[in-house]
mmCIF file of C-alpha atoms and ligand atoms in Angstrom:
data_model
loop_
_atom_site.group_PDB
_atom_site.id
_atom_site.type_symbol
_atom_site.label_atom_id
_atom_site.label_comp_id
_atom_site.label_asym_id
_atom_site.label_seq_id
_atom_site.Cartn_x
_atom_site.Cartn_y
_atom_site.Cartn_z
ATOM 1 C CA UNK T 1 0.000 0.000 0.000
ATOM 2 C CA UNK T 2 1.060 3.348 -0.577
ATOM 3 C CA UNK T 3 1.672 6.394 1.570
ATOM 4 C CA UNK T 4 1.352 9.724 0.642
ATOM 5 C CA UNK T 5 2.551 12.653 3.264
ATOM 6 C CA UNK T 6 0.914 16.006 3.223
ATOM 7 C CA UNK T 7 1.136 19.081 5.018
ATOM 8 C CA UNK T 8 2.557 22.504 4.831
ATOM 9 C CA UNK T 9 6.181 23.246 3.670
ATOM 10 C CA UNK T 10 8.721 22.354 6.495
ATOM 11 C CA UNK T 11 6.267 20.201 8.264
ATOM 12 C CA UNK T 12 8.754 17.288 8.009
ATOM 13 C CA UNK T 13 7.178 15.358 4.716
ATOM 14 C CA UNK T 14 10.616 14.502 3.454
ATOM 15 C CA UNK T 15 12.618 13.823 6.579
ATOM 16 C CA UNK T 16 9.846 11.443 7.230
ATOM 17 C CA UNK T 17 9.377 9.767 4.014
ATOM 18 C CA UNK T 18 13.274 9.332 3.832
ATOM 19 C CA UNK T 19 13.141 7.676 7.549
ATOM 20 C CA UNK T 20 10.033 5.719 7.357
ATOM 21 C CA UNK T 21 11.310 4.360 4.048
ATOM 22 C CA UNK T 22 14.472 2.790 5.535
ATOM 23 C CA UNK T 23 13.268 1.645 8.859
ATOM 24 C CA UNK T 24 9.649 -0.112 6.843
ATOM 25 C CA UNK T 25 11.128 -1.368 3.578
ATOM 26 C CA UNK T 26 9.204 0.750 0.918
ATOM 27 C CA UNK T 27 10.539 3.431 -2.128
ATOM 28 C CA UNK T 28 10.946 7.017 -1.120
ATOM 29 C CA UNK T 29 9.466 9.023 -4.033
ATOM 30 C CA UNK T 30 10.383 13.131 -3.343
ATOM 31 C CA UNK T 31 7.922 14.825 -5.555
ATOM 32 C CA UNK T 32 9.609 18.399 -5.775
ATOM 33 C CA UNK T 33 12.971 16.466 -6.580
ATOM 34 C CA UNK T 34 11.773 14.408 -9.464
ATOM 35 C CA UNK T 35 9.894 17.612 -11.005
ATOM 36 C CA UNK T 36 13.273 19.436 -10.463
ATOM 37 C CA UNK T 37 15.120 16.661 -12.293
ATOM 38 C CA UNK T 38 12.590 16.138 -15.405
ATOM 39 C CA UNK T 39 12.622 19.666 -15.874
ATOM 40 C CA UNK T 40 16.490 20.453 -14.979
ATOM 41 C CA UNK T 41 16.751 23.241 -13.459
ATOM 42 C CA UNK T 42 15.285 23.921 -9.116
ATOM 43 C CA UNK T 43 11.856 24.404 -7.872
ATOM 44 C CA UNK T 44 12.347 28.342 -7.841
ATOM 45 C CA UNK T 45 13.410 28.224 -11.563
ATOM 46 C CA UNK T 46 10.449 26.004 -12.301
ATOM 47 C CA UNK T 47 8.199 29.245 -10.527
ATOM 48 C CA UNK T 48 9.946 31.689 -12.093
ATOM 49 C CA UNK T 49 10.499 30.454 -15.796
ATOM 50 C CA UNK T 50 8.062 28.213 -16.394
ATOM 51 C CA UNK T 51 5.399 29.594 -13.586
ATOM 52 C CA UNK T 52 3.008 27.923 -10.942
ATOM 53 C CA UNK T 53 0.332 26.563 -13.005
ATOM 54 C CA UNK T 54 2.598 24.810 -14.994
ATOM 55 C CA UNK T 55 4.238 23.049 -11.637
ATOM 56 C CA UNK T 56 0.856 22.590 -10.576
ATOM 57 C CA UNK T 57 -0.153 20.473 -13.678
ATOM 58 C CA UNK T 58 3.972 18.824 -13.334
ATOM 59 C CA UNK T 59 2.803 17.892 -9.793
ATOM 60 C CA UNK T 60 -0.506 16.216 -10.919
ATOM 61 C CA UNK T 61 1.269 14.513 -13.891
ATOM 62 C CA UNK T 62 3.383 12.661 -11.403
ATOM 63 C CA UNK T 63 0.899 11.672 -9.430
ATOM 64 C CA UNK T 64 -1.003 9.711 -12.144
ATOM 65 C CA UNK T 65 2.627 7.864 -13.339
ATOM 66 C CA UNK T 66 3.001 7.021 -9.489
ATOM 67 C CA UNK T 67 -0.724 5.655 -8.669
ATOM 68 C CA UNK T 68 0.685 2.423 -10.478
ATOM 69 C CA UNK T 69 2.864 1.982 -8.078
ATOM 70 C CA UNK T 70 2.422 -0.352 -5.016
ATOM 71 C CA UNK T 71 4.521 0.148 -2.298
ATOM 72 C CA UNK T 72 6.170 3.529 -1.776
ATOM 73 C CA UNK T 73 6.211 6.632 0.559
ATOM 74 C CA UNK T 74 5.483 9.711 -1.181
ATOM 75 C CA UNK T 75 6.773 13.208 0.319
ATOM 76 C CA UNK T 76 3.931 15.800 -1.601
ATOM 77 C CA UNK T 77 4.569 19.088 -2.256
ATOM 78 C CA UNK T 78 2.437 21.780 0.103
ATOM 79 C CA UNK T 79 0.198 22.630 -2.643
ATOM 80 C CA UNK T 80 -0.625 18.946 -3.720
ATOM 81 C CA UNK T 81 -3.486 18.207 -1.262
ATOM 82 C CA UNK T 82 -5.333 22.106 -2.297
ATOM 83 C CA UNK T 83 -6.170 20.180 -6.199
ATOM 84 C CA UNK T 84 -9.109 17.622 -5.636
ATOM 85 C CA UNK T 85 -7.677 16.034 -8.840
ATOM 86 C CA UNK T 86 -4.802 15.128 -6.834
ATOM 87 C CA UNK T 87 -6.632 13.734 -3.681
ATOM 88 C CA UNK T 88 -8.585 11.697 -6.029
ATOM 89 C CA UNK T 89 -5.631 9.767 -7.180
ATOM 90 C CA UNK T 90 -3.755 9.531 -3.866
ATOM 91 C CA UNK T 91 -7.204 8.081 -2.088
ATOM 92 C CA UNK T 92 -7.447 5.526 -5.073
ATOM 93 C CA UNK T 93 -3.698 4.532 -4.762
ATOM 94 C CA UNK T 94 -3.502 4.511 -1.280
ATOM 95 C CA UNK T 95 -3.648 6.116 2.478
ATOM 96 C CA UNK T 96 -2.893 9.966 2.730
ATOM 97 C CA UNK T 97 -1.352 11.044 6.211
ATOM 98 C CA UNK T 98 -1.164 14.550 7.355
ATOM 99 C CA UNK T 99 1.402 16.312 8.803
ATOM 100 C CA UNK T 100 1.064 19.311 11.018
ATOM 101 C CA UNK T 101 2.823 21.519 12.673
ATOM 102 C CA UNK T 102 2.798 24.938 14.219
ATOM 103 C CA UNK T 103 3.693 28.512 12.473
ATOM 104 C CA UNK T 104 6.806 28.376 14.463
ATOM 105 C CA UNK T 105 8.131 25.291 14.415
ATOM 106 C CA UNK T 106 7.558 25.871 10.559
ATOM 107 C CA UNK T 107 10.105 29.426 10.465
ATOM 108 C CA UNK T 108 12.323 27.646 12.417
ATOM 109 C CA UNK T 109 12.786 24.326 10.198
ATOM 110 C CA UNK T 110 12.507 26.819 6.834
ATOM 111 C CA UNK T 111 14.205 29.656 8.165
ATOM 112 C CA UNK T 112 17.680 28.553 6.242
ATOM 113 C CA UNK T 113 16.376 27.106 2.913
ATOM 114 C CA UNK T 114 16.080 28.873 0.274
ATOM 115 C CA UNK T 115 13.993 26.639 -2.246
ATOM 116 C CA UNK T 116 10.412 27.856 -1.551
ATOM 117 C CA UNK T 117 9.125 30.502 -3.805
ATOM 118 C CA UNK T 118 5.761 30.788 -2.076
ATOM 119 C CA UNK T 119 8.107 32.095 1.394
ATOM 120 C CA UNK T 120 11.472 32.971 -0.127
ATOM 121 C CA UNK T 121 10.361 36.705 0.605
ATOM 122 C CA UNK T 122 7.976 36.564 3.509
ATOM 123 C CA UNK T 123 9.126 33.882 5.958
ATOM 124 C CA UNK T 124 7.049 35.197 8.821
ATOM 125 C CA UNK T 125 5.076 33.901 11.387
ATOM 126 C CA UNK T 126 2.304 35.858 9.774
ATOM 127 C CA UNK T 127 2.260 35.074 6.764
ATOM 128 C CA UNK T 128 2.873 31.542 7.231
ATOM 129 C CA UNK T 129 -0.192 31.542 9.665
ATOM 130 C CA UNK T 130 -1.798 32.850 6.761
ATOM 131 C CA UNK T 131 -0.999 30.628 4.281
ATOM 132 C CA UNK T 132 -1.361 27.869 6.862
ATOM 133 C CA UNK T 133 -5.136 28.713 7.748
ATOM 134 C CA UNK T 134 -6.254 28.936 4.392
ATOM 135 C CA UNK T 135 -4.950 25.430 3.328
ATOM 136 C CA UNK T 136 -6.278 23.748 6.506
ATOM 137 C CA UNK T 137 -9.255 23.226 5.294
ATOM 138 C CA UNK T 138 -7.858 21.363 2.530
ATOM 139 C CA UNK T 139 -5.283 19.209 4.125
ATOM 140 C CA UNK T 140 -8.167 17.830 6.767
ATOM 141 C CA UNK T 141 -10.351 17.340 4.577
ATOM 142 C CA UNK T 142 -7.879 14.912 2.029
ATOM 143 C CA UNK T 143 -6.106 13.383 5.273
ATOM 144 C CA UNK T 144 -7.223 9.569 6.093
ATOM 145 C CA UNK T 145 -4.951 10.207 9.485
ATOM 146 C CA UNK T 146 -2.999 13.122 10.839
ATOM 147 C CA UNK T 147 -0.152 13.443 12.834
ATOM 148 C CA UNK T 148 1.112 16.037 15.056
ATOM 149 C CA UNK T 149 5.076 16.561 14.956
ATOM 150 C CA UNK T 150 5.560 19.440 16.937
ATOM 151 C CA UNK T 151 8.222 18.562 19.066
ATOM 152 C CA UNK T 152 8.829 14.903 18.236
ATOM 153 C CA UNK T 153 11.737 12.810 16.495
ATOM 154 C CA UNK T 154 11.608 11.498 13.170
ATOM 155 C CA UNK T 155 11.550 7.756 14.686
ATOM 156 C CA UNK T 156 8.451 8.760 17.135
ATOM 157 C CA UNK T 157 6.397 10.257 13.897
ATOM 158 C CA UNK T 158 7.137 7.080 12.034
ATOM 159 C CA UNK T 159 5.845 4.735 15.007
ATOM 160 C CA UNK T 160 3.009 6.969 15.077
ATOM 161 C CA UNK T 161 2.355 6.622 11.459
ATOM 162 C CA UNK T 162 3.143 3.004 11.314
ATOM 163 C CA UNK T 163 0.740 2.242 14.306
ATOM 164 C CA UNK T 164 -2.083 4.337 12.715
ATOM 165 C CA UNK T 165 -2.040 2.812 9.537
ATOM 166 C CA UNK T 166 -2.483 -0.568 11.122
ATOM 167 C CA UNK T 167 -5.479 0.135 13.542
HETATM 168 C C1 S3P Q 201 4.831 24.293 -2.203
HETATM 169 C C2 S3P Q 201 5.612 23.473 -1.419
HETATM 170 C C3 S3P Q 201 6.947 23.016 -1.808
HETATM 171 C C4 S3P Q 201 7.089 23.009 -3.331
HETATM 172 C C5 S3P Q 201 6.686 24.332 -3.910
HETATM 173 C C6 S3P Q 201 5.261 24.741 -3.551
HETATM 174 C C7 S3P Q 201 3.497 24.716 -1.706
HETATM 175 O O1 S3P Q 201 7.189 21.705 -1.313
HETATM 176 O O2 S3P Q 201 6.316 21.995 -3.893
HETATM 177 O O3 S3P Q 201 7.600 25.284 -3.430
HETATM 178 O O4 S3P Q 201 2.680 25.203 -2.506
HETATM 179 O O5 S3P Q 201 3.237 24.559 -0.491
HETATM 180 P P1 S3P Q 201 7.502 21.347 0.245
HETATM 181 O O6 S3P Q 201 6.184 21.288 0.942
HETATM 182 O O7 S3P Q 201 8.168 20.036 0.161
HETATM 183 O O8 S3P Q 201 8.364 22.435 0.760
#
């Protein structure tokens, strides 16, 4: 079965994918890193040369070529879960798990990257809060299960996850 993590930017999607991968035995698919690759050039040039609604439609594209699959962890991009396109094909394909986390625990884990468009210039608390409480709806709505990671290890999220996904 497959797994696909969603949740805001720097909510831990692919520290956890990468870690739950190795510790349960299934493919770690990065999302923004294959787009980057097929398309050669970074996320921001994506934005800024080719533009959003064409990364949107790269993001949905992927999904479709990875809803074959039948046993990997997929780390979304932020915007995947707003398209219900996109929730379609990860509820068909498999369980979706939220991850949340606080406005501040986000600035702190994005703070030093420098591969988000949608923060480069505006990481604050405000307008991640923002950004945060007009996706909300969306991500609870698509999630099948949600965990909180405020706080906790990667290893303690991925016990969490594990344990859900069996009950
Ligand atoms: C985005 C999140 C990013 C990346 C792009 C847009 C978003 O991925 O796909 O910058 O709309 O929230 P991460 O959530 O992995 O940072």
């Amino acid at each position: 079965m497959n797994i696909f993590l969603i949740g805001f930017m720097g909510a831990g999607k692919s520290t956890i994918a990468k870690q739950f991968a190795k510790t349960h035995g299934k493919e770690v698919v990065e999302m923004d890193e294959r787009i980057a690759k097929s398309n050669g050039m970074s996320i921001s040039e994506i934005f800024e040369t080719r533009g959003e609604a064409y990364f949107r439609e790269e993001e949905t594209k992927l999904l479709n070529d990875l809803s074959s699959k039948k046993d990997v962890i997929v780390s979304c991009g932020g915007g995947v879960a707003m398209r219900k396109e996109n929730v379609d094909i990860m509820k068909q394909s498999g369980t979706i798990v939220l991850l949340s986390a606080e406005p501040k625990t986000i600035l702190k884990r994005v703070e030093n990257e420098h591969d988000r468009p949608l923060l480069e210039n505006n990481k604050t608390i405000e307008h991640i809060q923002e950004l945060m409480e007009a996706r909300k709806p969306f991500y609870e709505s698509a999630a099948d299960l949600v965990v909180v990671t405020d706080g906790k290890s990667a290893s303690t999220i991925c016990e969490e996850i594990f344990k859900k996904i069996q009950e």
